[in-house]
């Protein structure tokens, strides 16, 4: 029994697979009770019969306990597990305010899908994610996976997933493996969503099947192992994710937000490392290791170069200069380039950084920008496991002599511009003005957000 008092609840309503409990003071009407019961059974059917996931442990022998209670204003519900006669069995607690919304509440169905999926996750990884909750570095995946999954089960849900997307896009420099009080782990659902765009929805179930019954692994390694069975890799999927994240062009949704969309949502500031117009080029700048916005392991910085004001017959040339190590740990980088027009990615390029004189470097040009590109992103991400965050620098200039086709290609290492100026060279260990930390405006909080233990 999950009642803190240890006593039975005042009311019980049973369905085939669920036992709904509530106290006398909870104003749960008959129609609301029936709506909740139908939502629970429907969600179970979709997740296990249509999508093929395992059924929650014990649900074919015992009804799963579902408690309706008054939770905090930002908590839609949570799922956990309890000792049962047949072993461990999961249960759910749902917020009374959520349930009183009735069957017309899309959010109710989203929260039920999200929390019920947590009980399904326990069937695949009880030891790693639940019994080992306090120790595992993989617990971010619990919320990222469930947030992604709720959108598969309830595809008409939009407002909450839009908010979730900002939890990532406000802080893209954080490691995708982050689990912290900002809720970043919910926003990390955009990574599995990006993978869906490259593969299909079935990959998610297959990945959980790969993890089934195991513990003590590194998720990035597990992703790589799985993606190789699909003729891909963690690095390839990660680069695709970085490109989609620039403008928030994720599969299935047209309302999720990228790193430069944030001013549209609750007056947040964009989370780019820096933004320039064509009139400000050439530029040369950097972020130091361990700065607030420098990228962590499997995190990223986005630098934006606006091109609307570029003169005809010009090409954009961009240069990347990355630290070779962080506090003695050797690192490698992914460098992605994206051209954008009208909010859509129109060209993409994965650079191949090379170690030159002890620095990671890459040089890329973008031709055919006249009327074809509003701007371009230079995206840098360390793809090695390490503690802290890495430093790197960028430079860019406009050169004459562009080809007509909008396309990226490798450029030479020399730097020049059309304005008779000369760029400085980014030097190893250079000391200069560090970019001010990006202080985001207070995120608008909405009552009833799905929060799980």
mmCIF file of C-alpha atoms in Angstrom, residues 5 16 53 261 297 304 314 356 365 388:
data_model
loop_
_atom_site.group_PDB
_atom_site.id
_atom_site.type_symbol
_atom_site.label_atom_id
_atom_site.label_comp_id
_atom_site.label_asym_id
_atom_site.label_seq_id
_atom_site.Cartn_x
_atom_site.Cartn_y
_atom_site.Cartn_z
ATOM 1 C CA UNK A 5 -0.596 6.511 6.760
ATOM 2 C CA UNK A 16 -9.173 -5.052 -15.524
ATOM 3 C CA UNK A 53 6.443 -2.743 -25.323
ATOM 4 C CA UNK A 261 13.490 30.775 -31.378
ATOM 5 C CA UNK A 297 30.729 16.284 -23.161
ATOM 6 C CA UNK A 304 25.034 32.186 -36.024
ATOM 7 C CA UNK A 314 30.246 36.480 -51.821
ATOM 8 C CA UNK A 356 47.158 20.654 -36.655
ATOM 9 C CA UNK A 365 33.019 27.644 -46.964
ATOM 10 C CA UNK A 388 33.829 19.944 -17.108
#
